Amino acid sequence: MTYDWLVPSPEERVRWDVDVLYGPWPRHHRDVDLAEVRARLARSPVEAALALSTRGALFDAESGNAETLRDLADCPELRPVGTVDLRDPWGAEERIETLAAAGVRFLRLFTVEQGAEPGFPGYGHVVDLALARGMVLLQDGDPRRYGPALADRGARVVFLDLHTYLLGDFLLLARREPGFMATTRLLSAPDSVERVVEAVGASRLVFGSRTPFTDISPQTLRLRYARIDAADRDSIAGGNVEELQG
């Protein structure tokens, strides 16, 4: 017996995944190196991704960023993402300058791992530095907590942890903030993707899987079966990220 959903479909193809990591991650008891992550992506419907080494989040931002830039230089399907240590806002100035000089356009903030609350001075300082250099923020955590801190700044933000349960609050934030976006990773309810498209438009969603710590297939299948038109699906699968990259 065969099942239709096991047969790859063009509606599953994803040009850009914004949420890819490599290296150790204690919460998941995993240590997946770059070669294995690339192999997983090659076997998936995902063509390209924004990625970074977990060293920058867990150990040292400077050496982690250097590792990401060095490792991905020979990976045409991967685009580097930078990070900073939110507990060291003085050091973050140099880190962001270095990333900007290297042409890095995306800065991922690990507020959960680094214990940075949205009202902390260091967090606000890092956000100011990144926005002044035109960077796009990849923001973890609850968008209800970090969204108000990022509002009214003209910020372009991709919320990485938007859960279906938080969707109503995100839509209220996104309606007044044209730069607020979210990934599809946790929008698992039958109508979550459709609700975002209907309320604020497909331009507010991008594909994110958090490979290799979560499976890719549930996310690509969710996009495949979303009740949206082909143009909206194309935007979510890659067009929106291509616009962010300029």
Short mmCIF file of N, CA and C in Angstrom, two decimals, residues 7-176:
data_model
loop_
_atom_site.label_atom_id
_atom_site.label_comp_id
_atom_site.label_asym_id
_atom_site.label_seq_id
_atom_site.Cartn_x
_atom_site.Cartn_y
_atom_site.Cartn_z
N VAL A 7 4.61 10.73 -1.25
CA VAL A 7 5.18 11.10 -2.54
C VAL A 7 5.50 12.60 -2.53
N PRO A 8 6.77 12.98 -2.74
CA PRO A 8 7.12 14.40 -2.72
C PRO A 8 6.26 15.21 -3.69
N SER A 9 5.88 16.39 -3.23
CA SER A 9 5.01 17.26 -4.01
C SER A 9 5.68 18.61 -4.21
N PRO A 10 5.44 19.28 -5.35
CA PRO A 10 6.00 20.63 -5.53
C PRO A 10 5.56 21.60 -4.44
N GLU A 11 4.39 21.35 -3.83
CA GLU A 11 3.90 22.24 -2.77
C GLU A 11 4.70 22.11 -1.48
N GLU A 12 5.57 21.10 -1.43
CA GLU A 12 6.43 20.91 -0.26
C GLU A 12 7.78 21.59 -0.42
N ARG A 13 8.13 22.03 -1.59
CA ARG A 13 9.45 22.59 -1.80
C ARG A 13 9.61 23.90 -1.04
N VAL A 14 10.76 24.05 -0.41
CA VAL A 14 11.06 25.24 0.39
C VAL A 14 12.39 25.80 -0.09
N ARG A 15 12.40 27.05 -0.50
CA ARG A 15 13.66 27.63 -0.98
C ARG A 15 14.55 28.08 0.17
N TRP A 16 13.92 28.58 1.29
CA TRP A 16 14.72 29.07 2.41
C TRP A 16 14.12 28.64 3.74
N ASP A 17 14.97 28.05 4.57
CA ASP A 17 14.64 27.74 5.96
C ASP A 17 15.45 28.70 6.82
N VAL A 18 14.79 29.47 7.69
CA VAL A 18 15.51 30.50 8.46
C VAL A 18 16.02 29.98 9.80
N ASP A 19 15.75 28.73 10.14
CA ASP A 19 16.01 28.24 11.50
C ASP A 19 16.79 26.93 11.46
N VAL A 20 18.10 27.03 11.17
CA VAL A 20 18.96 25.85 11.11
C VAL A 20 20.19 26.09 11.97
N LEU A 21 20.55 25.09 12.76
CA LEU A 21 21.70 25.17 13.65
C LEU A 21 22.59 23.95 13.41
N TYR A 22 23.85 24.05 13.87
CA TYR A 22 24.69 22.85 13.91
C TYR A 22 25.61 22.96 15.11
N GLY A 23 25.98 21.79 15.65
CA GLY A 23 26.78 21.76 16.86
C GLY A 23 25.98 21.20 18.02
N PRO A 24 26.55 21.25 19.23
CA PRO A 24 25.86 20.67 20.38
C PRO A 24 24.68 21.53 20.83
N TRP A 25 23.72 20.87 21.45
CA TRP A 25 22.59 21.59 22.03
C TRP A 25 22.11 20.78 23.23
N PRO A 26 22.55 21.14 24.44
CA PRO A 26 22.32 20.29 25.62
C PRO A 26 20.85 19.97 25.86
N ARG A 27 19.96 20.89 25.59
CA ARG A 27 18.54 20.64 25.86
C ARG A 27 18.02 19.42 25.10
N HIS A 28 18.59 19.20 23.92
CA HIS A 28 18.15 18.07 23.10
C HIS A 28 19.11 16.89 23.17
N HIS A 29 20.19 17.04 23.97
CA HIS A 29 21.20 15.98 24.09
C HIS A 29 21.69 15.55 22.71
N ARG A 30 21.94 16.55 21.88
CA ARG A 30 22.37 16.25 20.52
C ARG A 30 23.63 17.05 20.19
N ASP A 31 24.46 16.50 19.34
CA ASP A 31 25.62 17.19 18.81
C ASP A 31 25.74 16.78 17.35
N VAL A 32 25.10 17.56 16.48
CA VAL A 32 25.05 17.23 15.06
C VAL A 32 25.98 18.17 14.32
N ASP A 33 26.97 17.62 13.67
CA ASP A 33 27.94 18.48 13.00
C ASP A 33 27.39 18.99 11.66
N LEU A 34 28.15 19.91 11.09
CA LEU A 34 27.68 20.57 9.88
C LEU A 34 27.47 19.59 8.73
N ALA A 35 28.37 18.61 8.60
CA ALA A 35 28.23 17.65 7.50
C ALA A 35 26.91 16.90 7.59
N GLU A 36 26.52 16.50 8.79
CA GLU A 36 25.26 15.78 8.94
C GLU A 36 24.06 16.68 8.67
N VAL A 37 24.14 17.93 9.11
CA VAL A 37 23.04 18.86 8.84
C VAL A 37 22.87 19.06 7.33
N ARG A 38 23.99 19.22 6.64
CA ARG A 38 23.92 19.40 5.18
C ARG A 38 23.32 18.16 4.51
N ALA A 39 23.70 16.99 5.02
CA ALA A 39 23.15 15.75 4.45
C ALA A 39 21.64 15.68 4.67
N ARG A 40 21.19 16.09 5.86
CA ARG A 40 19.74 16.07 6.14
C ARG A 40 19.00 17.01 5.21
N LEU A 41 19.56 18.20 5.03
CA LEU A 41 18.90 19.16 4.15
C LEU A 41 18.87 18.63 2.71
N ALA A 42 19.95 18.00 2.29
CA ALA A 42 20.01 17.49 0.92
C ALA A 42 18.96 16.42 0.66
N ARG A 43 18.56 15.71 1.72
CA ARG A 43 17.53 14.67 1.57
C ARG A 43 16.12 15.23 1.74
N SER A 44 16.02 16.50 2.03
CA SER A 44 14.72 17.11 2.34
C SER A 44 14.24 17.99 1.18
N PRO A 45 13.03 18.54 1.30
CA PRO A 45 12.55 19.49 0.28
C PRO A 45 13.13 20.89 0.44
N VAL A 46 14.03 21.09 1.40
CA VAL A 46 14.59 22.43 1.65
C VAL A 46 15.83 22.63 0.80
N GLU A 47 15.87 23.73 0.05
CA GLU A 47 16.98 23.98 -0.86
C GLU A 47 18.12 24.76 -0.21
N ALA A 48 17.79 25.71 0.69
CA ALA A 48 18.81 26.59 1.27
C ALA A 48 18.35 27.04 2.65
N ALA A 49 19.30 27.56 3.44
CA ALA A 49 18.93 27.89 4.82
C ALA A 49 19.83 28.98 5.37
N LEU A 50 19.32 29.67 6.39
CA LEU A 50 20.11 30.56 7.23
C LEU A 50 20.57 29.73 8.42
N ALA A 51 21.88 29.73 8.70
CA ALA A 51 22.39 28.79 9.70
C ALA A 51 23.49 29.42 10.54
N LEU A 52 23.71 28.84 11.71
CA LEU A 52 24.84 29.24 12.53
C LEU A 52 25.24 28.12 13.48
N SER A 53 26.49 28.23 13.93
CA SER A 53 27.03 27.28 14.89
C SER A 53 26.48 27.60 16.28
N THR A 54 26.15 26.55 17.05
CA THR A 54 25.65 26.79 18.41
C THR A 54 26.75 27.27 19.36
N ARG A 55 27.99 27.20 18.92
CA ARG A 55 29.08 27.70 19.78
C ARG A 55 28.84 29.15 20.17
N GLY A 56 28.33 29.95 19.25
CA GLY A 56 28.10 31.36 19.55
C GLY A 56 27.06 31.59 20.62
N ALA A 57 26.09 30.73 20.71
CA ALA A 57 25.04 30.89 21.72
C ALA A 57 25.44 30.30 23.06
N LEU A 58 26.16 29.17 23.03
CA LEU A 58 26.40 28.42 24.26
C LEU A 58 27.75 28.69 24.90
N PHE A 59 28.75 29.11 24.10
CA PHE A 59 30.10 29.22 24.64
C PHE A 59 30.69 30.61 24.49
N ASP A 60 30.87 31.05 23.26
CA ASP A 60 31.54 32.33 23.03
C ASP A 60 31.08 32.90 21.69
N ALA A 61 30.53 34.11 21.72
CA ALA A 61 29.97 34.69 20.50
C ALA A 61 31.04 34.97 19.46
N GLU A 62 32.19 35.47 19.88
CA GLU A 62 33.23 35.83 18.91
C GLU A 62 33.74 34.60 18.15
N SER A 63 34.12 33.57 18.90
CA SER A 63 34.62 32.36 18.23
C SER A 63 33.49 31.64 17.49
N GLY A 64 32.27 31.72 18.02
CA GLY A 64 31.13 31.09 17.34
C GLY A 64 30.84 31.75 16.00
N ASN A 65 30.88 33.09 15.98
CA ASN A 65 30.66 33.78 14.71
C ASN A 65 31.77 33.47 13.71
N ALA A 66 33.01 33.45 14.21
CA ALA A 66 34.13 33.13 13.32
C ALA A 66 33.97 31.73 12.74
N GLU A 67 33.53 30.80 13.59
CA GLU A 67 33.33 29.43 13.13
C GLU A 67 32.23 29.37 12.07
N THR A 68 31.13 30.07 12.32
CA THR A 68 30.03 30.07 11.35
C THR A 68 30.50 30.62 10.00
N LEU A 69 31.19 31.75 10.03
CA LEU A 69 31.65 32.36 8.77
C LEU A 69 32.63 31.45 8.04
N ARG A 70 33.54 30.85 8.81
CA ARG A 70 34.55 29.97 8.19
C ARG A 70 33.90 28.71 7.62
N ASP A 71 33.04 28.08 8.41
CA ASP A 71 32.44 26.81 7.98
C ASP A 71 31.53 26.98 6.77
N LEU A 72 30.76 28.06 6.76
CA LEU A 72 29.75 28.21 5.71
C LEU A 72 30.31 28.83 4.43
N ALA A 73 31.57 29.25 4.47
CA ALA A 73 32.17 29.86 3.28
C ALA A 73 32.15 28.89 2.10
N ASP A 74 32.21 27.59 2.39
CA ASP A 74 32.22 26.59 1.32
C ASP A 74 30.89 25.85 1.20
N CYS A 75 29.84 26.46 1.71
CA CYS A 75 28.50 25.84 1.67
C CYS A 75 27.55 26.78 0.92
N PRO A 76 27.44 26.63 -0.38
CA PRO A 76 26.65 27.58 -1.16
C PRO A 76 25.17 27.59 -0.80
N GLU A 77 24.68 26.52 -0.18
CA GLU A 77 23.26 26.48 0.16
C GLU A 77 22.97 27.07 1.54
N LEU A 78 24.02 27.49 2.26
CA LEU A 78 23.82 28.01 3.61
C LEU A 78 24.30 29.46 3.70
N ARG A 79 23.51 30.30 4.33
CA ARG A 79 23.85 31.71 4.51
C ARG A 79 24.09 31.95 6.02
N PRO A 80 25.23 32.58 6.39
CA PRO A 80 25.56 32.69 7.82
C PRO A 80 24.67 33.68 8.58
N VAL A 81 24.37 33.29 9.82
CA VAL A 81 23.67 34.13 10.79
C VAL A 81 24.63 34.41 11.93
N GLY A 82 24.64 35.63 12.42
CA GLY A 82 25.50 35.97 13.54
C GLY A 82 24.76 35.99 14.86
N THR A 83 25.52 36.10 15.94
CA THR A 83 24.89 36.25 17.25
C THR A 83 25.82 37.06 18.14
N VAL A 84 25.31 37.44 19.30
CA VAL A 84 26.10 38.17 20.30
C VAL A 84 25.75 37.58 21.67
N ASP A 85 26.55 37.96 22.66
CA ASP A 85 26.23 37.58 24.04
C ASP A 85 25.47 38.75 24.66
N LEU A 86 24.19 38.54 24.92
CA LEU A 86 23.35 39.62 25.45
C LEU A 86 23.74 40.01 26.88
N ARG A 87 24.56 39.18 27.54
CA ARG A 87 25.04 39.52 28.88
C ARG A 87 26.28 40.41 28.83
N ASP A 88 26.76 40.68 27.62
CA ASP A 88 27.95 41.50 27.44
C ASP A 88 27.67 42.54 26.36
N PRO A 89 26.83 43.55 26.67
CA PRO A 89 26.48 44.54 25.63
C PRO A 89 27.66 45.34 25.13
N TRP A 90 28.71 45.52 25.96
CA TRP A 90 29.89 46.24 25.47
C TRP A 90 30.60 45.42 24.40
N GLY A 91 30.77 44.15 24.67
CA GLY A 91 31.40 43.28 23.67
C GLY A 91 30.55 43.12 22.43
N ALA A 92 29.23 43.23 22.61
CA ALA A 92 28.33 43.07 21.47
C ALA A 92 28.57 44.14 20.40
N GLU A 93 29.01 45.32 20.82
CA GLU A 93 29.27 46.38 19.84
C GLU A 93 30.31 45.92 18.81
N GLU A 94 31.40 45.34 19.31
CA GLU A 94 32.45 44.87 18.41
C GLU A 94 31.96 43.70 17.57
N ARG A 95 31.21 42.80 18.20
CA ARG A 95 30.71 41.63 17.46
C ARG A 95 29.83 42.09 16.29
N ILE A 96 28.93 43.03 16.54
CA ILE A 96 28.00 43.47 15.50
C ILE A 96 28.74 44.21 14.39
N GLU A 97 29.73 45.01 14.76
CA GLU A 97 30.54 45.69 13.74
C GLU A 97 31.23 44.68 12.83
N THR A 98 31.79 43.65 13.44
CA THR A 98 32.49 42.62 12.67
C THR A 98 31.53 41.89 11.74
N LEU A 99 30.35 41.56 12.25
CA LEU A 99 29.36 40.86 11.42
C LEU A 99 28.90 41.74 10.27
N ALA A 100 28.65 43.00 10.56
CA ALA A 100 28.19 43.92 9.50
C ALA A 100 29.27 44.05 8.42
N ALA A 101 30.52 44.15 8.84
CA ALA A 101 31.62 44.27 7.87
C ALA A 101 31.74 43.02 7.01
N ALA A 102 31.35 41.87 7.56
CA ALA A 102 31.41 40.62 6.81
C ALA A 102 30.17 40.41 5.95
N GLY A 103 29.24 41.36 5.99
CA GLY A 103 28.05 41.25 5.15
C GLY A 103 26.94 40.41 5.75
N VAL A 104 27.02 40.11 7.03
CA VAL A 104 25.97 39.31 7.68
C VAL A 104 24.76 40.20 7.94
N ARG A 105 23.59 39.74 7.49
CA ARG A 105 22.39 40.58 7.59
C ARG A 105 21.43 40.11 8.68
N PHE A 106 21.67 38.91 9.24
CA PHE A 106 20.74 38.35 10.23
C PHE A 106 21.46 38.16 11.56
N LEU A 107 20.83 38.62 12.63
CA LEU A 107 21.38 38.48 13.97
C LEU A 107 20.38 37.69 14.81
N ARG A 108 20.83 36.53 15.32
CA ARG A 108 19.95 35.68 16.13
C ARG A 108 20.21 35.95 17.61
N LEU A 109 19.14 36.23 18.34
CA LEU A 109 19.24 36.54 19.77
C LEU A 109 18.78 35.34 20.58
N PHE A 110 19.65 34.85 21.46
CA PHE A 110 19.35 33.69 22.30
C PHE A 110 19.00 34.18 23.70
N THR A 111 17.86 34.77 23.86
CA THR A 111 17.49 35.36 25.15
C THR A 111 17.21 34.28 26.19
N VAL A 112 16.69 33.15 25.78
CA VAL A 112 16.37 32.09 26.73
C VAL A 112 17.64 31.53 27.34
N GLU A 113 18.60 31.16 26.50
CA GLU A 113 19.85 30.58 26.98
C GLU A 113 20.67 31.60 27.77
N GLN A 114 20.56 32.89 27.42
CA GLN A 114 21.39 33.90 28.06
C GLN A 114 20.64 34.71 29.11
N GLY A 115 19.41 34.34 29.40
CA GLY A 115 18.66 34.98 30.48
C GLY A 115 18.43 36.47 30.29
N ALA A 116 18.16 36.90 29.07
CA ALA A 116 17.96 38.32 28.78
C ALA A 116 16.47 38.63 28.67
N GLU A 117 15.99 39.47 29.56
CA GLU A 117 14.59 39.87 29.54
C GLU A 117 14.40 41.07 28.60
N PRO A 118 13.21 41.25 28.06
CA PRO A 118 13.00 42.35 27.10
C PRO A 118 13.24 43.73 27.68
N GLY A 119 13.11 43.89 29.01
CA GLY A 119 13.33 45.21 29.60
C GLY A 119 14.75 45.46 30.06
N PHE A 120 15.65 44.50 29.87
CA PHE A 120 17.04 44.67 30.30
C PHE A 120 17.73 45.72 29.42
N PRO A 121 18.53 46.62 30.02
CA PRO A 121 19.25 47.62 29.21
C PRO A 121 20.13 47.00 28.14
N GLY A 122 20.82 45.92 28.47
CA GLY A 122 21.71 45.30 27.49
C GLY A 122 20.97 44.80 26.27
N TYR A 123 19.79 44.22 26.49
CA TYR A 123 18.99 43.75 25.36
C TYR A 123 18.61 44.92 24.45
N GLY A 124 18.11 46.00 25.05
CA GLY A 124 17.72 47.16 24.24
C GLY A 124 18.90 47.75 23.49
N HIS A 125 20.07 47.76 24.12
CA HIS A 125 21.27 48.30 23.48
C HIS A 125 21.65 47.47 22.25
N VAL A 126 21.63 46.16 22.40
CA VAL A 126 21.97 45.29 21.27
C VAL A 126 20.97 45.48 20.13
N VAL A 127 19.71 45.57 20.46
CA VAL A 127 18.69 45.78 19.42
C VAL A 127 18.96 47.10 18.69
N ASP A 128 19.26 48.15 19.42
CA ASP A 128 19.56 49.43 18.79
C ASP A 128 20.75 49.31 17.83
N LEU A 129 21.81 48.64 18.28
CA LEU A 129 23.01 48.49 17.45
C LEU A 129 22.69 47.72 16.15
N ALA A 130 21.92 46.66 16.29
CA ALA A 130 21.60 45.84 15.11
C ALA A 130 20.71 46.60 14.13
N LEU A 131 19.71 47.27 14.66
CA LEU A 131 18.78 47.98 13.77
C LEU A 131 19.49 49.14 13.07
N ALA A 132 20.42 49.78 13.76
CA ALA A 132 21.16 50.89 13.14
C ALA A 132 21.97 50.42 11.93
N ARG A 133 22.30 49.12 11.89
CA ARG A 133 23.08 48.56 10.78
C ARG A 133 22.20 47.79 9.81
N GLY A 134 20.90 47.97 9.96
CA GLY A 134 19.97 47.36 9.01
C GLY A 134 19.82 45.87 9.12
N MET A 135 20.17 45.31 10.28
CA MET A 135 20.08 43.86 10.44
C MET A 135 18.65 43.41 10.72
N VAL A 136 18.37 42.19 10.30
CA VAL A 136 17.10 41.53 10.61
C VAL A 136 17.32 40.69 11.86
N LEU A 137 16.43 40.83 12.85
CA LEU A 137 16.56 40.08 14.09
C LEU A 137 15.81 38.76 13.99
N LEU A 138 16.48 37.68 14.38
CA LEU A 138 15.84 36.39 14.56
C LEU A 138 15.65 36.22 16.06
N GLN A 139 14.43 36.41 16.51
CA GLN A 139 14.13 36.55 17.93
C GLN A 139 13.48 35.29 18.49
N ASP A 140 14.09 34.76 19.57
CA ASP A 140 13.48 33.60 20.22
C ASP A 140 12.48 34.07 21.29
N GLY A 141 11.91 33.13 22.02
CA GLY A 141 11.05 33.47 23.13
C GLY A 141 9.63 33.84 22.72
N ASP A 142 8.88 34.24 23.74
CA ASP A 142 7.46 34.56 23.59
C ASP A 142 7.28 35.92 22.90
N PRO A 143 6.67 35.97 21.74
CA PRO A 143 6.50 37.27 21.07
C PRO A 143 5.63 38.24 21.86
N ARG A 144 4.81 37.74 22.77
CA ARG A 144 4.00 38.66 23.59
C ARG A 144 4.89 39.45 24.54
N ARG A 145 6.05 38.89 24.91
CA ARG A 145 6.96 39.59 25.81
C ARG A 145 7.95 40.46 25.05
N TYR A 146 8.49 39.94 23.94
CA TYR A 146 9.51 40.68 23.22
C TYR A 146 8.93 41.61 22.16
N GLY A 147 7.73 41.31 21.68
CA GLY A 147 7.13 42.17 20.66
C GLY A 147 6.97 43.61 21.10
N PRO A 148 6.38 43.87 22.27
CA PRO A 148 6.23 45.27 22.70
C PRO A 148 7.57 45.99 22.84
N ALA A 149 8.63 45.27 23.25
CA ALA A 149 9.95 45.90 23.38
C ALA A 149 10.56 46.25 22.03
N LEU A 150 10.12 45.56 20.98
CA LEU A 150 10.67 45.80 19.63
C LEU A 150 9.77 46.70 18.78
N ALA A 151 8.61 47.04 19.31
CA ALA A 151 7.66 47.85 18.54
C ALA A 151 8.11 49.31 18.44
N ASP A 152 7.59 49.99 17.44
CA ASP A 152 7.82 51.43 17.23
C ASP A 152 9.29 51.75 16.97
N ARG A 153 10.03 50.81 16.42
CA ARG A 153 11.45 51.02 16.09
C ARG A 153 11.72 50.82 14.60
N GLY A 154 10.70 50.49 13.84
CA GLY A 154 10.93 50.16 12.44
C GLY A 154 11.70 48.87 12.28
N ALA A 155 11.62 47.99 13.28
CA ALA A 155 12.43 46.77 13.28
C ALA A 155 11.85 45.72 12.34
N ARG A 156 12.76 44.98 11.71
CA ARG A 156 12.39 43.78 10.97
C ARG A 156 12.78 42.59 11.84
N VAL A 157 11.77 41.87 12.28
CA VAL A 157 11.96 40.81 13.26
C VAL A 157 11.26 39.54 12.78
N VAL A 158 11.96 38.41 12.88
CA VAL A 158 11.34 37.11 12.66
C VAL A 158 11.26 36.41 14.01
N PHE A 159 10.05 36.21 14.51
CA PHE A 159 9.86 35.50 15.77
C PHE A 159 9.94 34.00 15.50
N LEU A 160 10.89 33.36 16.18
CA LEU A 160 11.18 31.95 15.90
C LEU A 160 10.31 30.98 16.68
N ASP A 161 9.67 31.45 17.73
CA ASP A 161 8.96 30.54 18.64
C ASP A 161 7.48 30.87 18.73
N LEU A 162 6.88 31.36 17.67
CA LEU A 162 5.45 31.65 17.71
C LEU A 162 4.66 30.34 17.72
N HIS A 163 3.97 30.12 18.83
CA HIS A 163 3.13 28.92 18.96
C HIS A 163 1.70 29.27 18.58
N THR A 164 0.98 28.26 18.15
CA THR A 164 -0.43 28.46 17.80
C THR A 164 -1.19 29.16 18.92
N TYR A 165 -0.89 28.81 20.16
CA TYR A 165 -1.62 29.40 21.28
C TYR A 165 -1.39 30.90 21.42
N LEU A 166 -0.30 31.40 20.84
CA LEU A 166 0.05 32.82 20.96
C LEU A 166 -0.37 33.61 19.74
N LEU A 167 -1.04 32.95 18.81
CA LEU A 167 -1.26 33.54 17.51
C LEU A 167 -2.10 34.82 17.57
N GLY A 168 -3.14 34.84 18.40
CA GLY A 168 -3.99 36.03 18.47
C GLY A 168 -3.20 37.27 18.86
N ASP A 169 -2.32 37.14 19.85
CA ASP A 169 -1.52 38.29 20.28
C ASP A 169 -0.53 38.69 19.19
N PHE A 170 0.06 37.69 18.52
CA PHE A 170 1.00 38.03 17.44
C PHE A 170 0.29 38.80 16.33
N LEU A 171 -0.90 38.40 15.98
CA LEU A 171 -1.62 39.09 14.90
C LEU A 171 -1.91 40.54 15.27
N LEU A 172 -2.21 40.79 16.53
CA LEU A 172 -2.42 42.17 16.96
C LEU A 172 -1.14 42.98 16.84
N LEU A 173 -0.02 42.36 17.22
CA LEU A 173 1.27 43.05 17.08
C LEU A 173 1.60 43.28 15.62
N ALA A 174 1.42 42.25 14.79
CA ALA A 174 1.81 42.34 13.38
C ALA A 174 0.94 43.34 12.62
N ARG A 175 -0.29 43.51 13.04
CA ARG A 175 -1.17 44.45 12.34
C ARG A 175 -0.65 45.88 12.44
N ARG A 176 0.02 46.22 13.53
CA ARG A 176 0.54 47.57 13.68
C ARG A 176 2.02 47.68 13.38
#
